[in-house]
Short mmCIF file of C-alpha atoms in Angstrom, two decimals:
data_model
loop_
_atom_site.label_atom_id
_atom_site.label_comp_id
_atom_site.label_asym_id
_atom_site.label_seq_id
_atom_site.Cartn_x
_atom_site.Cartn_y
_atom_site.Cartn_z
CA MET H 1 39.96 -8.52 110.10
CA LYS H 2 40.73 -5.73 111.17
CA GLU H 3 37.97 -3.81 113.42
CA SER H 4 36.88 -0.25 112.99
CA ARG H 5 37.32 2.20 115.32
CA ILE H 6 37.04 5.93 115.63
CA ASP H 7 40.24 7.07 118.51
CA ILE H 8 40.51 11.05 119.50
CA SER H 9 43.38 11.98 121.13
CA ALA H 10 42.84 13.54 124.59
CA ASP H 11 44.30 17.22 122.49
CA PHE H 12 41.30 17.18 120.59
CA SER H 13 39.22 20.76 120.14
CA PHE H 14 37.88 22.35 118.08
CA SER H 15 37.64 26.59 117.90
CA TYR H 16 35.83 28.85 115.10
CA GLY H 17 38.47 31.50 115.09
CA LYS H 18 39.75 32.35 118.29
CA ASN H 19 35.99 30.97 120.01
CA LEU H 20 36.40 27.36 121.44
CA LEU H 21 34.23 25.71 120.72
CA PHE H 22 34.75 22.01 123.10
CA LYS H 23 37.92 19.56 123.52
CA ILE H 24 38.40 17.20 125.65
CA ARG H 25 37.20 17.39 129.62
CA GLU H 26 40.63 18.04 132.00
CA GLY H 27 41.97 14.95 133.06
CA GLN H 28 39.90 12.41 130.28
CA ASN H 29 41.83 9.92 128.33
CA ASN H 30 41.33 9.93 124.37
CA ILE H 31 38.12 9.08 123.38
CA VAL H 32 37.48 5.70 121.23
CA LEU H 33 34.27 4.40 119.78
CA ASN H 34 34.80 0.70 119.36
CA CYS H 35 33.01 -1.28 116.59
CA GLY H 36 29.10 -3.10 117.52
CA ARG H 37 28.50 -0.18 120.00
CA ILE H 38 26.00 3.41 120.01
CA TYR H 39 27.31 6.06 120.97
CA GLY H 40 24.38 9.17 121.80
CA ILE H 41 26.07 12.52 121.68
CA TYR H 42 23.93 14.90 124.31
CA GLY H 43 24.48 18.37 125.07
CA GLY H 44 21.91 21.44 125.09
CA ASN H 45 21.60 24.18 121.86
CA GLY H 46 24.72 25.48 120.32
CA CYS H 47 27.09 23.30 122.35
CA GLY H 48 28.47 22.23 119.04
CA LYS H 49 27.38 18.28 118.69
CA THR H 50 26.03 19.18 115.08
CA THR H 51 29.88 20.59 114.74
CA PHE H 52 30.96 17.05 116.83
CA LEU H 53 29.45 15.27 113.57
CA ASN H 54 30.73 17.29 111.44
CA ILE H 55 34.11 16.20 112.17
CA LEU H 56 33.87 12.65 112.64
CA ASN H 57 32.38 13.31 108.54
CA THR H 58 35.43 15.06 107.52
CA PHE H 59 34.06 18.36 106.26
CA LEU H 60 35.50 20.16 109.15
CA LYS H 61 39.21 19.94 110.90
CA PRO H 62 40.37 19.08 114.37
CA THR H 63 41.75 22.52 115.91
CA THR H 64 44.07 21.16 117.15
CA GLY H 65 44.13 16.78 117.82
CA LYS H 66 43.38 14.68 116.22
CA VAL H 67 40.64 11.75 115.25
CA THR H 68 42.14 8.60 112.70
CA PHE H 69 39.69 6.39 111.68
CA THR H 70 40.29 2.94 111.14
CA PHE H 71 38.16 0.77 108.98
CA PRO H 72 38.30 -2.38 107.49
CA THR H 73 39.26 -1.55 104.12
CA TYR H 74 40.81 2.27 105.04
CA ASN H 75 42.82 4.21 107.87
CA TYR H 76 42.55 8.44 107.86
CA VAL H 77 44.50 9.74 110.48
CA HIS H 78 42.39 13.43 110.29
CA GLU H 79 44.66 16.21 111.54
CA ASN H 80 44.12 20.11 111.47
CA ASP H 81 46.73 20.14 108.37
CA THR H 82 45.19 16.87 106.83
CA ILE H 83 42.71 17.40 103.19
CA THR H 84 39.17 16.14 104.00
CA ALA H 85 39.13 12.85 102.40
CA SER H 86 35.97 11.61 100.03
CA GLU H 87 37.71 8.59 99.73
CA LEU H 88 37.49 7.32 103.51
CA ILE H 89 33.94 8.23 102.62
CA GLY H 90 33.86 5.92 99.66
CA ASN H 91 31.21 3.46 101.81
CA ASN H 92 32.66 3.70 105.64
CA ILE H 93 30.80 7.02 106.64
CA ARG H 94 27.01 7.72 105.95
CA ARG H 95 25.07 10.27 107.56
CA CYS H 96 21.04 11.19 108.06
CA PHE H 97 20.89 14.52 107.79
CA GLN H 98 19.17 17.23 110.60
CA THR H 99 17.43 18.31 107.70
CA PRO H 100 16.74 14.55 105.35
CA LEU H 101 18.84 15.20 101.65
CA LEU H 102 16.71 13.21 99.78
CA VAL H 103 16.90 13.75 95.58
CA ASP H 104 14.20 14.72 94.16
CA GLU H 105 14.22 13.91 90.92
CA LEU H 106 14.68 10.28 92.47
CA ASN H 107 11.99 7.58 93.65
CA ILE H 108 12.45 6.36 97.40
CA TYR H 109 13.00 2.98 95.64
CA ASP H 110 16.88 4.50 93.87
CA ASN H 111 17.23 6.74 96.42
CA ILE H 112 18.50 4.11 98.98
CA SER H 113 19.99 2.12 96.01
CA ILE H 114 22.20 5.25 95.17
CA VAL H 115 23.27 5.38 98.72
CA LYS H 116 25.30 2.56 98.19
CA ARG H 117 28.65 2.96 96.24
CA LEU H 118 28.79 1.00 93.27
CA LEU H 119 32.31 1.93 91.31
CA LYS H 120 32.39 -0.71 89.14
CA ASN H 121 28.23 1.14 87.53
CA GLU H 122 29.76 4.27 88.27
CA ASN H 123 32.56 4.08 85.29
CA PHE H 124 31.41 7.07 82.85
CA LEU H 125 32.07 4.45 79.90
CA ASN H 126 29.48 1.99 80.95
CA THR H 127 27.28 4.72 79.68
CA PHE H 128 27.31 3.57 76.42
CA ALA H 129 26.49 -0.33 77.47
CA LEU H 130 23.53 -0.77 76.22
CA GLY H 131 21.31 -3.22 78.56
CA MET H 132 22.78 -1.55 82.27
CA ASN H 133 19.15 -2.18 84.11
CA GLU H 134 20.20 -2.75 87.48
CA LYS H 135 18.32 -5.91 89.49
CA LYS H 136 16.12 -4.94 92.57
CA ASP H 137 17.97 -4.98 95.93
CA SER H 138 15.58 -7.53 97.81
CA GLU H 139 17.10 -5.99 101.05
CA ILE H 140 15.51 -2.48 99.93
CA LEU H 141 12.67 -3.38 99.04
CA ARG H 142 12.35 -5.00 103.17
CA LEU H 143 13.38 -1.83 104.40
CA LEU H 144 11.03 -0.28 102.40
CA ASP H 145 8.01 -3.00 103.39
CA LEU H 146 8.56 -1.86 106.98
CA ALA H 147 8.07 1.98 106.72
CA HIS H 148 4.43 0.59 104.34
CA PHE H 149 6.82 2.23 101.36
CA THR H 150 6.46 0.08 97.70
CA GLY H 151 9.95 2.10 96.15
CA ASN H 152 7.78 3.59 93.12
CA GLU H 153 6.35 6.97 95.20
CA ASP H 154 7.50 9.93 94.28
CA THR H 155 9.72 11.58 97.28
CA ALA H 156 9.07 15.42 96.50
CA THR H 157 5.17 14.65 97.52
CA LEU H 158 6.73 12.69 100.71
CA SER H 159 5.79 14.60 103.95
CA TYR H 160 8.67 16.13 106.28
CA GLY H 161 8.56 12.37 108.16
CA GLN H 162 8.64 10.22 105.76
CA ARG H 163 10.93 12.25 103.87
CA ARG H 164 12.78 11.84 107.15
CA ILE H 165 11.98 6.97 107.54
CA ILE H 166 14.34 7.89 104.06
CA ALA H 167 17.04 8.84 105.14
CA ASN H 168 17.12 6.18 107.74
CA LEU H 169 16.45 3.38 105.62
CA GLN H 170 18.96 4.84 103.74
CA VAL H 171 21.96 4.57 106.43
CA LEU H 172 21.01 1.50 107.58
CA TYR H 173 21.30 -0.54 103.37
CA SER H 174 24.69 0.85 102.90
CA ASP H 175 26.36 -1.11 105.02
CA ALA H 176 28.59 1.96 106.26
CA GLN H 177 31.30 0.94 109.22
CA LEU H 178 30.48 5.08 110.64
CA MET H 179 26.61 6.13 110.99
CA ILE H 180 26.31 9.31 112.03
CA LEU H 181 23.01 9.81 112.48
CA ASP H 182 21.79 13.50 113.23
CA GLU H 183 18.46 13.43 115.48
CA PRO H 184 16.78 11.22 113.15
CA PHE H 185 13.87 10.34 114.72
CA ALA H 186 12.29 13.84 115.17
CA ASN H 187 8.54 13.85 113.45
CA ILE H 188 8.58 10.28 113.05
CA HIS H 189 5.33 7.75 114.09
CA HIS H 190 6.60 6.18 117.61
CA ASP H 191 5.88 3.42 116.49
CA MET H 192 8.27 3.95 113.49
CA ILE H 193 10.55 4.39 115.55
CA GLY H 194 11.38 0.77 117.90
CA VAL H 195 11.63 -0.46 114.23
CA LEU H 196 14.08 1.98 113.32
CA LYS H 197 16.46 1.66 116.05
CA GLN H 198 15.83 -2.24 116.05
CA GLU H 199 17.27 -2.05 112.56
CA TYR H 200 20.31 -0.13 113.77
CA ARG H 201 21.04 -2.06 116.85
CA LYS H 202 20.90 -5.65 114.10
CA LYS H 203 22.85 -3.41 112.16
CA VAL H 204 25.61 -2.92 114.24
CA ILE H 205 25.70 -6.65 115.90
CA GLN H 206 25.82 -7.94 112.05
CA ASN H 207 28.01 -5.39 110.63
CA ASN H 208 30.05 -4.94 113.21
CA SER H 209 29.66 -1.36 113.05
CA ILE H 210 29.68 2.25 115.08
CA ILE H 211 26.89 4.81 115.46
CA VAL H 212 27.35 7.96 116.38
CA ILE H 213 23.73 9.28 117.66
CA VAL H 214 22.70 13.45 118.07
CA GLU H 215 19.19 12.83 119.97
CA HIS H 216 17.40 15.36 122.31
CA ASN H 217 14.94 13.21 123.61
CA LYS H 218 16.21 12.00 126.64
CA THR H 219 14.65 8.97 126.44
CA ASN H 220 15.59 7.50 122.81
CA LEU H 221 18.80 8.43 123.72
CA HIS H 222 19.02 6.60 126.39
CA ASP H 223 17.31 3.56 125.45
CA PHE H 224 18.96 3.04 121.74
CA ALA H 225 23.11 4.44 123.15
CA ASP H 226 25.42 2.53 124.81
CA GLU H 227 27.98 5.60 126.15
CA ILE H 228 27.76 8.42 125.81
CA ILE H 229 29.30 11.14 125.11
CA THR H 230 28.45 14.68 126.69
CA ILE H 231 29.16 18.07 125.46
CA ASP H 232 28.64 20.58 128.77
CA ASN H 233 30.74 23.38 129.28
CA LYS H 234 32.76 23.19 126.20
CA GLN H 235 33.79 20.68 127.44
CA LEU H 236 33.99 16.96 125.71
CA SER H 237 33.83 13.93 127.70
CA LEU H 238 32.51 9.57 127.40
CA ARG H 239 29.91 8.44 130.08
CA ASP H 240 28.48 4.10 130.09
CA MET U 1 14.99 20.25 47.09
CA ASP U 2 18.39 21.41 47.63
CA LEU U 3 16.91 24.04 50.06
CA LEU U 4 15.04 22.05 51.74
CA ILE U 5 18.02 19.20 52.16
CA TYR U 6 20.71 21.56 53.44
CA LEU U 7 17.89 22.91 55.93
CA ALA U 8 17.68 19.49 57.36
CA THR U 9 20.85 18.89 57.23
CA LYS U 10 21.56 22.07 59.30
CA ALA U 11 18.91 21.32 61.68
CA VAL U 12 20.10 18.58 62.68
CA ILE U 13 23.48 19.70 62.84
CA PHE U 14 22.17 21.99 66.25
CA ILE U 15 19.72 19.41 67.10
CA ILE U 16 23.53 17.24 68.06
CA PHE U 17 24.51 19.98 69.15
CA LEU U 18 21.19 21.15 71.43
CA ILE U 19 21.62 17.76 72.82
CA ALA U 20 24.97 18.41 74.02
CA LEU U 21 24.40 21.18 75.39
CA ASN U 22 20.59 20.73 76.39
CA SER U 23 20.66 16.98 77.63
CA LEU U 24 24.72 16.91 79.55
CA MET U 25 25.91 20.49 80.28
CA LEU U 26 22.48 21.93 81.42
CA GLY U 27 20.90 18.58 82.02
CA LYS U 28 22.91 16.89 83.82
CA MET U 29 25.28 19.52 85.55
CA ASN U 30 23.17 22.53 85.83
CA LEU U 31 25.71 24.77 84.01
CA TRP U 32 24.13 27.59 81.83
CA ALA U 33 27.64 26.71 79.36
CA ILE U 34 27.08 29.71 76.96
CA GLY U 35 30.92 28.38 76.02
CA ASN U 36 29.62 25.45 74.35
CA ILE U 37 29.32 27.43 71.33
CA VAL U 38 33.73 28.42 71.56
CA TYR U 39 33.82 24.16 71.29
CA PHE U 40 31.86 24.37 67.72
CA SER U 41 33.34 27.40 66.11
CA LEU U 42 36.95 25.09 67.20
CA GLY U 43 35.45 22.54 65.15
CA SER U 44 34.77 24.52 61.93
CA PHE U 45 37.69 26.80 62.22
CA ILE U 46 39.75 24.11 62.90
CA THR U 47 38.10 22.44 59.57
CA GLY U 48 38.61 25.24 57.43
CA PHE U 49 42.45 25.82 58.13
CA VAL U 50 42.87 22.79 57.47
CA SER U 51 41.20 22.69 54.48
CA ASN U 52 42.19 26.19 53.23
CA ASN U 53 45.80 25.76 54.43
CA TRP U 54 46.88 22.69 54.03
CA GLY U 55 44.78 21.25 51.06
CA ILE U 56 43.43 18.47 52.14
CA ASN U 57 41.46 16.43 50.84
CA ASP U 58 38.95 13.16 50.45
CA ASN U 59 39.12 10.85 53.06
CA ARG U 60 42.24 12.71 54.69
CA LEU U 61 39.85 14.91 55.44
CA TYR U 62 37.92 12.18 58.13
CA LEU U 63 41.43 12.77 60.13
CA LEU U 64 39.34 15.93 61.76
CA PHE U 65 37.23 14.35 63.28
CA LEU U 66 40.01 12.82 65.28
CA ILE U 67 41.87 16.37 65.46
CA VAL U 68 38.46 18.33 66.90
CA PRO U 69 37.78 16.09 69.70
CA VAL U 70 41.42 16.57 70.54
CA ALA U 71 41.58 20.14 70.46
CA VAL U 72 37.48 20.22 72.24
CA SER U 73 38.85 18.57 75.23
CA ILE U 74 41.87 20.32 76.26
CA VAL U 75 39.94 24.19 75.48
CA SER U 76 36.99 22.02 77.29
CA LEU U 77 39.28 21.00 80.51
CA ILE U 78 40.22 24.65 81.14
CA PHE U 79 36.85 26.14 80.88
CA PHE U 80 35.71 22.92 83.21
CA TYR U 81 38.23 24.41 85.75
CA ALA U 82 36.91 27.65 84.98
CA SER U 83 33.75 26.60 86.17
CA ARG U 84 35.27 25.18 89.76
CA VAL U 85 36.45 28.51 90.09
CA PHE U 86 34.12 30.86 88.45
CA LYS U 87 30.36 29.36 90.13
CA GLN U 88 27.22 30.50 88.47
CA ASP U 89 27.14 33.53 87.31
CA PHE U 90 30.57 34.16 87.52
CA PHE U 91 30.42 31.04 85.98
CA LEU U 92 28.32 32.54 83.24
CA PHE U 93 30.76 35.85 82.17
CA PHE U 94 34.03 34.02 82.46
CA SER U 95 31.92 32.09 79.59
CA LEU U 96 31.06 35.47 77.71
CA PHE U 97 34.81 36.28 77.69
CA PHE U 98 35.28 33.59 76.36
CA ILE U 99 33.32 33.94 73.61
CA GLU U 100 34.86 37.07 72.93
CA LEU U 101 38.18 36.09 72.76
CA ASN U 102 37.04 32.81 70.52
CA PHE U 103 35.65 35.75 68.26
CA VAL U 104 38.97 37.75 68.10
CA ALA U 105 40.73 34.48 67.74
CA ASN U 106 38.99 33.28 65.15
CA LYS U 107 38.69 36.79 63.10
CA MET U 108 43.00 37.28 63.93
CA VAL U 109 43.45 33.50 62.41
CA ALA U 110 40.57 33.73 59.55
CA GLY U 111 40.14 37.56 58.90
CA SER U 112 37.32 39.05 59.81
CA SER U 113 35.21 37.45 56.87
CA GLY U 114 36.40 33.71 57.92
CA TYR U 115 36.80 30.68 55.59
CA SER U 116 35.05 29.90 52.52
CA HIS U 117 35.13 27.07 50.18
CA ILE U 118 35.59 24.46 52.87
CA ILE U 119 36.01 21.10 51.36
CA ARG U 120 34.30 17.99 51.76
CA PRO U 121 35.70 14.38 52.26
CA SER U 122 34.78 11.87 49.68
CA GLY U 123 32.11 9.96 51.17
CA ILE U 124 29.09 12.78 52.28
CA GLN U 125 29.72 15.27 49.34
CA SER U 126 26.53 15.72 48.23
CA ASP U 127 23.92 17.70 49.92
CA LEU U 128 21.70 14.07 50.51
CA SER U 129 24.21 11.63 51.71
CA LEU U 130 25.41 15.18 54.08
CA LEU U 131 22.05 14.84 55.10
CA VAL U 132 21.61 10.70 55.80
CA PHE U 133 25.39 10.93 57.74
CA SER U 134 24.31 13.71 59.61
CA VAL U 135 21.24 11.46 60.94
CA ILE U 136 22.64 8.65 61.62
CA LEU U 137 25.28 10.74 63.77
CA LEU U 138 21.66 11.91 65.53
CA ILE U 139 20.54 8.51 65.61
CA ILE U 140 23.55 7.15 68.44
CA CYS U 141 23.68 10.01 69.79
CA ILE U 142 20.13 9.76 70.90
CA VAL U 143 20.22 6.04 71.95
CA TRP U 144 23.32 7.27 74.32
CA ILE U 145 21.53 9.76 75.86
CA ASN U 146 18.84 7.22 76.74
CA ASN U 147 20.96 5.40 77.59
CA PHE U 148 23.01 7.06 80.01
CA ASP U 149 19.24 8.46 81.93
CA LYS U 150 19.02 5.07 82.84
CA SER U 151 21.65 4.79 84.12
CA ARG U 152 23.13 4.56 87.77
CA VAL U 153 25.40 7.81 86.58
CA ASN U 154 23.17 9.70 85.41
CA LYS U 155 21.63 8.74 89.21
CA LEU U 156 25.06 10.54 90.60
CA HIS U 157 24.31 13.42 88.63
CA SER U 158 21.67 13.80 90.39
CA VAL U 159 22.98 13.51 94.14
CA MET U 160 25.07 15.53 92.99
CA ARG U 161 22.71 18.59 90.99
CA ASP U 162 20.20 18.66 93.34
CA SER U 163 22.85 19.20 96.90
CA GLU U 164 26.77 18.77 97.15
CA ILE U 165 26.36 18.48 100.61
CA LEU U 166 24.83 14.75 100.10
CA ALA U 167 27.24 14.06 97.33
CA PHE U 168 30.00 14.69 99.47
CA SER U 169 28.79 12.90 102.14
CA TRP U 170 28.32 9.63 99.94
CA GLY U 171 32.02 10.36 99.42
CA ILE U 172 30.73 11.10 95.63
CA ASN U 173 34.32 13.18 93.75
CA ILE U 174 32.31 15.91 92.06
CA ASN U 175 34.87 17.14 89.89
CA LYS U 176 36.09 13.36 89.10
CA SER U 177 32.62 12.80 88.42
CA GLN U 178 31.65 15.39 86.02
CA ILE U 179 34.85 15.60 84.04
CA PRO U 180 34.21 13.31 81.45
CA LEU U 181 30.55 14.28 81.05
CA PHE U 182 31.99 17.93 80.32
CA ILE U 183 34.66 16.82 77.67
CA ALA U 184 31.72 14.47 75.87
CA SER U 185 29.20 17.81 75.23
CA ALA U 186 32.64 19.76 73.61
CA ILE U 187 33.87 16.69 71.54
CA LEU U 188 30.08 16.90 70.48
CA SER U 189 29.42 20.89 69.61
CA GLY U 190 33.40 20.07 69.02
CA LEU U 191 32.69 17.88 65.81
CA MET U 192 29.13 19.49 65.71
CA GLY U 193 31.02 22.69 63.93
CA VAL U 194 33.47 20.19 61.39
CA MET U 195 29.75 19.17 60.22
CA PHE U 196 28.76 23.07 60.03
CA ALA U 197 31.55 24.05 58.38
CA PHE U 198 31.29 20.56 55.67
CA CYS U 199 27.85 21.31 55.06
CA THR U 200 27.43 25.27 55.14
CA TYR U 201 31.35 25.21 52.99
CA GLY U 202 32.54 27.82 55.40
CA ALA U 203 33.32 29.09 59.35
CA ASP U 204 32.27 33.27 59.85
CA PRO U 205 32.77 34.25 63.03
CA LYS U 206 30.43 36.26 63.22
CA LEU U 207 27.89 32.99 63.30
CA PHE U 208 29.23 32.16 66.68
CA THR U 209 28.82 35.02 69.55
CA THR U 210 26.95 35.55 72.20
CA ASN U 211 24.22 36.05 70.56
CA ASN U 212 23.19 33.52 68.35
CA MET U 213 24.16 31.48 71.85
CA ILE U 214 21.36 33.29 73.56
CA ILE U 215 18.75 32.24 70.25
CA LEU U 216 19.13 28.44 71.25
CA PHE U 217 19.61 28.91 74.86
CA ALA U 218 16.14 30.82 74.45
CA LEU U 219 14.54 28.02 72.76
CA LEU U 220 15.77 25.33 75.50
CA ILE U 221 13.93 26.37 77.27
CA LEU U 222 10.97 26.50 74.99
CA GLY U 223 11.64 22.93 74.28
CA GLY U 224 12.93 21.87 77.87
CA ILE U 225 15.71 21.54 80.56
CA ASP U 226 17.50 18.07 79.49
CA SER U 227 14.99 16.84 77.37
CA ILE U 228 15.99 15.62 73.95
CA GLN U 229 12.34 15.70 72.24
CA GLY U 230 13.16 19.79 73.76
CA ALA U 231 15.88 19.82 71.36
CA VAL U 232 14.84 18.35 69.35
CA VAL U 233 11.69 21.21 68.71
CA ALA U 234 14.85 24.00 69.32
CA GLY U 235 17.19 23.22 66.16
CA LEU U 236 14.06 22.61 63.99
CA ILE U 237 12.51 25.79 65.14
CA PHE U 238 16.52 27.30 65.05
CA VAL U 239 16.59 26.81 61.89
CA PHE U 240 13.35 26.45 59.90
CA PHE U 241 11.53 28.92 61.96
CA THR U 242 14.82 31.54 61.67
CA TYR U 243 14.43 31.11 57.69
CA SER U 244 10.53 31.40 57.77
CA LEU U 245 10.92 34.51 59.66
CA GLU U 246 14.21 36.11 57.82
CA SER U 247 12.92 35.61 54.52
CA ALA U 248 8.98 37.34 55.72
CA LEU U 249 10.83 40.42 57.10
CA SER U 250 13.73 40.53 54.82
CA SER U 251 10.98 42.27 52.43
CA THR U 252 9.66 45.14 54.79
CA PHE U 253 12.90 45.32 57.26
CA GLN U 254 15.04 44.64 54.82
CA ILE U 255 18.74 44.03 57.28
CA HIS U 256 17.37 45.18 59.58
CA ALA U 257 15.53 41.50 60.03
CA PRO U 258 18.28 39.27 61.55
CA LYS U 259 17.83 42.22 64.75
CA ILE U 260 14.20 41.92 65.46
CA THR U 261 13.98 37.94 65.28
CA GLN U 262 16.52 38.03 67.49
CA ILE U 263 14.01 40.78 69.91
CA VAL U 264 11.81 37.92 68.81
CA PHE U 265 13.56 35.45 70.38
CA GLY U 266 14.19 37.31 73.58
CA ILE U 267 11.15 38.22 73.96
CA LEU U 268 10.68 33.89 74.62
CA LEU U 269 13.37 33.77 77.07
CA ILE U 270 11.67 36.74 79.03
CA VAL U 271 8.11 35.42 78.51
CA ILE U 272 8.66 30.92 79.13
CA PRO U 273 10.13 30.72 82.17
CA PHE U 274 6.37 32.16 83.27
CA ILE U 275 4.15 30.76 81.18
CA MET U 276 5.76 27.30 80.66
CA PRO U 277 7.50 26.69 83.80
CA LYS U 278 9.05 23.37 82.37
CA GLY U 279 9.21 24.43 78.43
CA LEU U 280 7.03 21.67 76.23
CA PHE U 281 9.07 18.62 77.97
CA GLY U 282 11.51 19.84 80.44
CA LYS U 283 12.08 17.28 83.52
CA ARG U 284 12.25 20.50 85.72
CA ASN U 285 11.41 23.76 85.85
CA PHE U 286 13.62 26.53 84.95
CA GLN U 287 15.47 27.75 87.61
#
């Protein structure tokens, strides 16, 4: 089976109009993100960390150069002239946003279960079939138990920290090959941070997947990441 | 008794139409699809045209239940892509334009008084049989919507409605997911147009205007967004309350009675969101 890998070409850069936000540091070869590894992104405010994540998420296109995604089920070259590929995202990429995005109408359990796409059950014609109730997934219940939730809680009444935990559990449940985490541990109790880090580490090894994380807390980042990508002075570089 | 059966049939037809509008368009996709009246009108006018000009009758009139969905699907696809281009307020403007266009087209094809003497197909020629047929359709519709609400498809629509960014980040193709729902709502509306033409033996362009649609929306807000009970309450009020109010007012205000009724509903539209943000049975607040 093919292993996941993300290749960022040496001529990769991103600009807003004429203003360069970042480019690969001169002299640096292409950056390769390999499976089974956790990559931390470090840089000051406004240096383009979230923008970089948006490119990896295919929300934005690189201005120059390309990002090549190789996943077991999908290959995709993300260049300036290519369209954004929702098929690529499918079950391959999941993200924990800086502001946790949850669906308030659904309870916690459904917020997690819906993150994994089950195309067979998502067919419109299935809405005519009676008795389509899905069985409870034991993996979701295990994840919920880690954070002392039952799953029936009303999402709208959760605190900000609890919403963050659920957003993390979504990514952990997803089986994504690329997990993008934008400050995932902010406002979470340190005991829970430890549990989440362990779960992420387990997932990366189990699924042979890649984690890219933005984190302002240096300790959290260095504890967690195998390699660090720095964005400094508009230059992107990779170091161990 | 005949009047009661007639009003009950009309109410059931409007309840199904309102379910298509409330539970599908507004409830699942958050679209203030004022243009749904166009599909309803299309159903009625195709029925009038086929019945008056082609002279087909009896069982062959059941073919309308195939012809209308096809015609309405095509029109609704145009509407759907318009809804992608003209979001929210602009979609409303586009819908208003479409209603006016439909009004003019109906008048051109059928004349200002529309079609009359529409024939009912055999099997539903009596008022009672038409009522029974309508109730059966309503039951099927309610079972389907209840099933839909429990499905994974409904949860995906919740994601799309809540946050397009989140939906996109999960690889959900919003257009592809919404098209079947959009067309289903249009088809249901079109079929109710056919039933309405059978019920009233006519298709009058003046019935399918923005004014009537505003009344229906006012009642939907009263009933509550994305709820079948809300659509039932709205449909019953639309038929029975309007009839009673107009009958009561007609002796005093004569021809102005329908206009006064519209004013009453207009006030309702403004006041309800303030005093009952969720309406009577709504799943979420009016936004």
